[in-house]
Amino acid sequence: MSGELSGYDAVAEARSARNVLDIHWSRICTRLQAEVGEVEYRTWLKQITIGPLDGDEIVLNLPTRFLRDWVRSQYGDRLTTLWNAELPAIRRVELQVGRAGDGAAAGGAAVDGAAADGVSGRASTPASAPSIVPPVEDRSAESRNDLAAPLDPRFTFDSFIVGKPNEFAYACARRVAERPSSPGFNPLFLYGGVGLGKTHLMHAIGSELMRGGAVSVAYMSAEKFMYRFIAAIRSQSTMEFKEQLRSVDVLMIDDLQFLIGKDNTQEEFFHTFNALVDAGRQIVVSADKSPSDLSGLEDRLRTRLGCGMVADIHATTFELRISILEAKAAASGVAVPAKVLEFLAHKITSNVRELEGALNRLIAHANLFGRSVTLEATQDVLHDILKAHDRRVTIEEIQRKVSEHWNIRLTDMSSARRARAVARPRQVAMYLAKQLTSRSLPEIGRKFGNRDHTTVMHAVARVTELMERDTAFAEDVELLRRMLES
């Protein structure tokens, strides 16, 4: 009898523990649904069920490996935080592939016994947790918002620095934001290299259009479009997916090149594209190449993408990079010397994101350690970024950099002109050639219009003397040296 009572107690204890977990999980489900929205919750999170609790680790089950991997990458940290907030003893969440009720809760054997005894197990309760959320009256607007990725409030037209390489794309984006679906501007196709501002302009368009609240905007990457489409197929909700996308006023798809080779997703995007354009809705697309150069996309899709406005964003110029750095430095409130900005603009030329990231790192270092920003500190803090590749500095490169810095012709380096505006940079180039290369004095002299080695010696001595007397001149030479060395 005592054995039967103890067994019954064990079952009751296990059932009680399971009920407690279910209550906590229901609260977590409610919070998740409020955070990510009904559509995203139903697509990715609704199928999660509770597995066993083992010490400080809770196991959550998902029906497929695809879902498990996606939830782990997108929501793993958030699930851990929410469980820890509910039960501080839980420090880890393990996501596994399994069925509802696989590996029951703490005291698994006892719960199985309870189920066999006619007591209903609650392992599957979390799957129905959304039912405790009050219904929303207008699901269409909410679904559209849930379908799209959030817009970054930092990416506005006001924060976009305009220069020659991007002024046409900026003007086109402004036009679409002011008058969506204008003839000739639908679709708007933005293309250019990585980190040149395509995503910034797309977010700016979306933010401007949504400011009034009357326009519905859906922004997402092509990758997210594909995952949502696959999820809709798996959950047999493709019609709902189509209706949600085709009910928006403006659809923006970033990094379209991701769809290359994804034939079924291209097919769906093509039909969505046609439906929206035929209905007078605006489409904005970005990619790393122009529509005609996106080999791998279906011809009919490339043709449709090229029928509107195609605007390219060119690589940044030195002047545009300086403008970007000056604006970011001013916004940070940290004094960054012009020499440092010039150094960064010369060294980081291909990617605005990397350029801004380098400046952010410098500013953070200055704030954290209470130090001023100098050329020396810049080279030390950003050594990994500046070290593009190991190479030997050539005299030709020195001549080119010095000519650009003082705005003289490259041919002046070897000419007979003796005007100070030409002679002084030439002497600096000789000085740097002596400092940064292993060439002999006669070899250096030959590179500068077959000058005698004594001319090189005089140039080195003169530059050394001027650097000791003139701080500004010394900074110019030091800047050039660092740009050539890094």
mmCIF file of N, CA and C in Angstrom, residues 403-482:
data_model
loop_
_atom_site.group_PDB
_atom_site.id
_atom_site.type_symbol
_atom_site.label_atom_id
_atom_site.label_comp_id
_atom_site.label_asym_id
_atom_site.label_seq_id
_atom_site.Cartn_x
_atom_site.Cartn_y
_atom_site.Cartn_z
ATOM 1 N N SER A 403 51.984 63.366 -54.984
ATOM 2 C CA SER A 403 51.389 64.247 -56.008
ATOM 3 C C SER A 403 49.922 64.503 -55.707
ATOM 4 N N GLU A 404 49.187 63.437 -55.330
ATOM 5 C CA GLU A 404 47.766 63.590 -54.998
ATOM 6 C C GLU A 404 47.590 64.479 -53.773
ATOM 7 N N HIS A 405 48.457 64.295 -52.786
ATOM 8 C CA HIS A 405 48.328 65.035 -51.532
ATOM 9 C C HIS A 405 48.519 66.537 -51.750
ATOM 10 N N TRP A 406 49.507 66.921 -52.564
ATOM 11 C CA TRP A 406 49.770 68.335 -52.804
ATOM 12 C C TRP A 406 49.171 68.838 -54.117
ATOM 13 N N ASN A 407 48.402 67.984 -54.759
ATOM 14 C CA ASN A 407 47.656 68.381 -55.954
ATOM 15 C C ASN A 407 48.564 68.938 -57.060
ATOM 16 N N ILE A 408 49.609 68.178 -57.352
ATOM 17 C CA ILE A 408 50.485 68.521 -58.480
ATOM 18 C C ILE A 408 50.463 67.373 -59.473
ATOM 19 N N ARG A 409 50.982 67.601 -60.658
ATOM 20 C CA ARG A 409 51.003 66.539 -61.665
ATOM 21 C C ARG A 409 52.086 65.518 -61.339
ATOM 22 N N LEU A 410 51.815 64.284 -61.675
ATOM 23 C CA LEU A 410 52.790 63.228 -61.426
ATOM 24 C C LEU A 410 54.080 63.489 -62.206
ATOM 25 N N THR A 411 53.945 64.063 -63.374
ATOM 26 C CA THR A 411 55.130 64.343 -64.196
ATOM 27 C C THR A 411 56.059 65.371 -63.550
ATOM 28 N N ASP A 412 55.534 66.177 -62.617
ATOM 29 C CA ASP A 412 56.362 67.165 -61.926
ATOM 30 C C ASP A 412 57.429 66.508 -61.062
ATOM 31 N N MET A 413 57.219 65.243 -60.708
ATOM 32 C CA MET A 413 58.201 64.553 -59.881
ATOM 33 C C MET A 413 59.537 64.378 -60.613
ATOM 34 N N SER A 414 59.478 64.308 -61.899
ATOM 35 C CA SER A 414 60.721 64.119 -62.668
ATOM 36 C C SER A 414 61.033 65.304 -63.578
ATOM 37 N N SER A 415 60.255 66.396 -63.438
ATOM 38 C CA SER A 415 60.487 67.559 -64.298
ATOM 39 C C SER A 415 61.605 68.432 -63.735
ATOM 40 N N ALA A 416 61.979 69.461 -64.506
ATOM 41 C CA ALA A 416 63.046 70.381 -64.090
ATOM 42 C C ALA A 416 62.489 71.589 -63.349
ATOM 43 N N ARG A 417 61.189 71.656 -63.130
ATOM 44 C CA ARG A 417 60.579 72.812 -62.469
ATOM 45 C C ARG A 417 61.125 72.965 -61.054
ATOM 46 N N ARG A 418 61.391 74.223 -60.659
ATOM 47 C CA ARG A 418 61.976 74.475 -59.345
ATOM 48 C C ARG A 418 61.082 75.338 -58.456
ATOM 49 N N ALA A 419 59.870 75.629 -58.916
ATOM 50 C CA ALA A 419 58.945 76.403 -58.088
ATOM 51 C C ALA A 419 58.695 75.654 -56.784
ATOM 52 N N ARG A 420 58.571 76.405 -55.683
ATOM 53 C CA ARG A 420 58.433 75.757 -54.372
ATOM 54 C C ARG A 420 57.228 74.824 -54.323
ATOM 55 N N ALA A 421 56.128 75.185 -54.996
ATOM 56 C CA ALA A 421 54.919 74.355 -54.981
ATOM 57 C C ALA A 421 55.177 72.965 -55.568
ATOM 58 N N VAL A 422 56.249 72.864 -56.388
ATOM 59 C CA VAL A 422 56.604 71.569 -56.979
ATOM 60 C C VAL A 422 57.834 70.977 -56.291
ATOM 61 N N ALA A 423 58.810 71.824 -56.002
ATOM 62 C CA ALA A 423 60.078 71.343 -55.436
ATOM 63 C C ALA A 423 59.897 70.724 -54.060
ATOM 64 N N ARG A 424 59.044 71.355 -53.223
ATOM 65 C CA ARG A 424 58.885 70.824 -51.870
ATOM 66 C C ARG A 424 58.252 69.425 -51.869
ATOM 67 N N PRO A 425 57.138 69.186 -52.580
ATOM 68 C CA PRO A 425 56.601 67.820 -52.645
ATOM 69 C C PRO A 425 57.608 66.830 -53.226
ATOM 70 N N ARG A 426 58.384 67.259 -54.213
ATOM 71 C CA ARG A 426 59.389 66.373 -54.797
ATOM 72 C C ARG A 426 60.422 65.970 -53.737
ATOM 73 N N GLN A 427 60.840 66.928 -52.922
ATOM 74 C CA GLN A 427 61.780 66.613 -51.847
ATOM 75 C C GLN A 427 61.171 65.639 -50.831
ATOM 76 N N VAL A 428 59.887 65.835 -50.517
ATOM 77 C CA VAL A 428 59.206 64.916 -49.585
ATOM 78 C C VAL A 428 59.175 63.507 -50.171
ATOM 79 N N ALA A 429 58.902 63.407 -51.465
ATOM 80 C CA ALA A 429 58.865 62.094 -52.105
ATOM 81 C C ALA A 429 60.235 61.427 -52.057
ATOM 82 N N MET A 430 61.293 62.202 -52.265
ATOM 83 C CA MET A 430 62.649 61.645 -52.159
ATOM 84 C C MET A 430 62.921 61.183 -50.723
ATOM 85 N N TYR A 431 62.523 62.001 -49.771
ATOM 86 C CA TYR A 431 62.721 61.661 -48.357
ATOM 87 C C TYR A 431 62.010 60.336 -48.024
ATOM 88 N N LEU A 432 60.751 60.205 -48.445
ATOM 89 C CA LEU A 432 59.980 58.993 -48.161
ATOM 90 C C LEU A 432 60.563 57.782 -48.897
ATOM 91 N N ALA A 433 61.066 58.006 -50.109
ATOM 92 C CA ALA A 433 61.691 56.911 -50.848
ATOM 93 C C ALA A 433 62.908 56.391 -50.096
ATOM 94 N N LYS A 434 63.652 57.311 -49.477
ATOM 95 C CA LYS A 434 64.817 56.902 -48.685
ATOM 96 C C LYS A 434 64.386 56.173 -47.416
ATOM 97 N N GLN A 435 63.282 56.606 -46.792
ATOM 98 C CA GLN A 435 62.820 56.017 -45.539
ATOM 99 C C GLN A 435 62.108 54.667 -45.737
ATOM 100 N N LEU A 436 61.368 54.537 -46.818
ATOM 101 C CA LEU A 436 60.459 53.400 -46.962
ATOM 102 C C LEU A 436 60.902 52.349 -47.976
ATOM 103 N N THR A 437 61.942 52.614 -48.743
ATOM 104 C CA THR A 437 62.411 51.613 -49.703
ATOM 105 C C THR A 437 63.877 51.291 -49.417
ATOM 106 N N SER A 438 64.322 50.214 -50.043
ATOM 107 C CA SER A 438 65.728 49.810 -49.881
ATOM 108 C C SER A 438 66.593 50.295 -51.043
ATOM 109 N N ARG A 439 66.035 51.190 -51.869
ATOM 110 C CA ARG A 439 66.772 51.692 -53.028
ATOM 111 C C ARG A 439 67.939 52.580 -52.584
ATOM 112 N N SER A 440 69.014 52.535 -53.330
ATOM 113 C CA SER A 440 70.183 53.384 -53.044
ATOM 114 C C SER A 440 69.896 54.813 -53.477
ATOM 115 N N LEU A 441 70.710 55.752 -53.020
ATOM 116 C CA LEU A 441 70.525 57.158 -53.399
ATOM 117 C C LEU A 441 70.605 57.368 -54.905
ATOM 118 N N PRO A 442 71.582 56.776 -55.599
ATOM 119 C CA PRO A 442 71.604 56.948 -57.068
ATOM 120 C C PRO A 442 70.349 56.392 -57.736
ATOM 121 N N GLU A 443 69.845 55.243 -57.244
ATOM 122 C CA GLU A 443 68.624 54.664 -57.829
ATOM 123 C C GLU A 443 67.437 55.596 -57.615
ATOM 124 N N ILE A 444 67.334 56.167 -56.426
ATOM 125 C CA ILE A 444 66.244 57.113 -56.156
ATOM 126 C C ILE A 444 66.369 58.320 -57.075
ATOM 127 N N GLY A 445 67.594 58.850 -57.222
ATOM 128 C CA GLY A 445 67.806 60.011 -58.091
ATOM 129 C C GLY A 445 67.366 59.743 -59.512
ATOM 130 N N ARG A 446 67.630 58.544 -60.036
ATOM 131 C CA ARG A 446 67.241 58.214 -61.420
ATOM 132 C C ARG A 446 65.720 58.224 -61.580
ATOM 133 N N LYS A 447 64.991 57.845 -60.535
ATOM 134 C CA LYS A 447 63.528 57.833 -60.601
ATOM 135 C C LYS A 447 62.942 59.239 -60.594
ATOM 136 N N PHE A 448 63.728 60.225 -60.214
ATOM 137 C CA PHE A 448 63.253 61.609 -60.166
ATOM 138 C C PHE A 448 63.934 62.448 -61.258
ATOM 139 N N GLY A 449 63.884 61.957 -62.471
ATOM 140 C CA GLY A 449 64.408 62.712 -63.610
ATOM 141 C C GLY A 449 65.917 62.647 -63.723
ATOM 142 N N ASN A 450 66.498 61.486 -63.355
ATOM 143 C CA ASN A 450 67.948 61.284 -63.448
ATOM 144 C C ASN A 450 68.749 62.342 -62.666
ATOM 145 N N ARG A 451 68.250 62.642 -61.458
ATOM 146 C CA ARG A 451 68.952 63.579 -60.602
ATOM 147 C C ARG A 451 70.119 62.892 -59.903
ATOM 148 N N ASP A 452 71.119 63.698 -59.524
ATOM 149 C CA ASP A 452 72.305 63.178 -58.849
ATOM 150 C C ASP A 452 71.962 62.743 -57.422
ATOM 151 N N HIS A 453 72.759 61.805 -56.897
ATOM 152 C CA HIS A 453 72.471 61.298 -55.556
ATOM 153 C C HIS A 453 72.636 62.394 -54.498
ATOM 154 N N THR A 454 73.456 63.404 -54.792
ATOM 155 C CA THR A 454 73.607 64.500 -53.830
ATOM 156 C C THR A 454 72.320 65.316 -53.713
ATOM 157 N N THR A 455 71.547 65.381 -54.803
ATOM 158 C CA THR A 455 70.249 66.065 -54.759
ATOM 159 C C THR A 455 69.309 65.344 -53.805
ATOM 160 N N VAL A 456 69.351 64.028 -53.838
ATOM 161 C CA VAL A 456 68.518 63.239 -52.924
ATOM 162 C C VAL A 456 68.958 63.470 -51.486
ATOM 163 N N MET A 457 70.270 63.471 -51.256
ATOM 164 C CA MET A 457 70.792 63.709 -49.906
ATOM 165 C C MET A 457 70.347 65.073 -49.383
ATOM 166 N N HIS A 458 70.400 66.102 -50.249
ATOM 167 C CA HIS A 458 69.964 67.448 -49.854
ATOM 168 C C HIS A 458 68.471 67.444 -49.521
ATOM 169 N N ALA A 459 67.665 66.739 -50.329
ATOM 170 C CA ALA A 459 66.217 66.682 -50.100
ATOM 171 C C ALA A 459 65.914 66.039 -48.748
ATOM 172 N N VAL A 460 66.591 64.940 -48.425
ATOM 173 C CA VAL A 460 66.361 64.248 -47.155
ATOM 174 C C VAL A 460 66.711 65.164 -45.982
ATOM 175 N N ALA A 461 67.866 65.856 -46.078
ATOM 176 C CA ALA A 461 68.291 66.756 -45.007
ATOM 177 C C ALA A 461 67.326 67.925 -44.857
ATOM 178 N N ARG A 462 66.864 68.469 -45.999
ATOM 179 C CA ARG A 462 65.971 69.630 -45.954
ATOM 180 C C ARG A 462 64.625 69.263 -45.338
ATOM 181 N N VAL A 463 64.066 68.133 -45.729
ATOM 182 C CA VAL A 463 62.771 67.698 -45.181
ATOM 183 C C VAL A 463 62.894 67.410 -43.685
ATOM 184 N N THR A 464 63.976 66.776 -43.271
ATOM 185 C CA THR A 464 64.193 66.495 -41.845
ATOM 186 C C THR A 464 64.232 67.787 -41.047
ATOM 187 N N GLU A 465 64.921 68.800 -41.597
ATOM 188 C CA GLU A 465 65.030 70.092 -40.916
ATOM 189 C C GLU A 465 63.661 70.778 -40.814
ATOM 190 N N LEU A 466 62.908 70.755 -41.904
ATOM 191 C CA LEU A 466 61.585 71.399 -41.900
ATOM 192 C C LEU A 466 60.619 70.704 -40.947
ATOM 193 N N MET A 467 60.702 69.390 -40.843
ATOM 194 C CA MET A 467 59.815 68.657 -39.935
ATOM 195 C C MET A 467 60.082 69.034 -38.475
ATOM 196 N N GLU A 468 61.325 69.330 -38.164
ATOM 197 C CA GLU A 468 61.655 69.726 -36.791
ATOM 198 C C GLU A 468 61.150 71.126 -36.464
ATOM 199 N N ARG A 469 61.068 71.997 -37.484
ATOM 200 C CA ARG A 469 60.673 73.385 -37.260
ATOM 201 C C ARG A 469 59.177 73.630 -37.451
ATOM 202 N N ASP A 470 58.544 72.865 -38.349
ATOM 203 C CA ASP A 470 57.149 73.131 -38.749
ATOM 204 C C ASP A 470 56.277 71.924 -38.402
ATOM 205 N N THR A 471 55.451 72.075 -37.371
ATOM 206 C CA THR A 471 54.612 70.954 -36.911
ATOM 207 C C THR A 471 53.612 70.516 -37.972
ATOM 208 N N ALA A 472 52.967 71.472 -38.635
ATOM 209 C CA ALA A 472 51.969 71.134 -39.659
ATOM 210 C C ALA A 472 52.616 70.362 -40.808
ATOM 211 N N PHE A 473 53.789 70.805 -41.231
ATOM 212 C CA PHE A 473 54.504 70.104 -42.305
ATOM 213 C C PHE A 473 54.879 68.685 -41.854
ATOM 214 N N ALA A 474 55.337 68.551 -40.614
ATOM 215 C CA ALA A 474 55.706 67.236 -40.081
ATOM 216 C C ALA A 474 54.503 66.296 -40.067
ATOM 217 N N GLU A 475 53.321 66.842 -39.743
ATOM 218 C CA GLU A 475 52.107 66.020 -39.730
ATOM 219 C C GLU A 475 51.755 65.546 -41.134
ATOM 220 N N ASP A 476 51.944 66.420 -42.134
ATOM 221 C CA ASP A 476 51.683 66.030 -43.523
ATOM 222 C C ASP A 476 52.583 64.867 -43.942
ATOM 223 N N VAL A 477 53.853 64.981 -43.632
ATOM 224 C CA VAL A 477 54.798 63.933 -44.011
ATOM 225 C C VAL A 477 54.488 62.641 -43.264
ATOM 226 N N GLU A 478 54.153 62.778 -41.976
ATOM 227 C CA GLU A 478 53.830 61.585 -41.172
ATOM 228 C C GLU A 478 52.563 60.907 -41.691
ATOM 229 N N LEU A 479 51.596 61.699 -42.083
ATOM 230 C CA LEU A 479 50.359 61.152 -42.653
ATOM 231 C C LEU A 479 50.664 60.339 -43.905
ATOM 232 N N LEU A 480 51.469 60.900 -44.792
ATOM 233 C CA LEU A 480 51.832 60.201 -46.027
ATOM 234 C C LEU A 480 52.598 58.915 -45.719
ATOM 235 N N ARG A 481 53.486 58.988 -44.762
ATOM 236 C CA ARG A 481 54.261 57.792 -44.402
ATOM 237 C C ARG A 481 53.365 56.679 -43.898
ATOM 238 N N ARG A 482 52.397 57.030 -43.051
ATOM 239 C CA ARG A 482 51.498 56.015 -42.491
ATOM 240 C C ARG A 482 50.590 55.415 -43.555
#
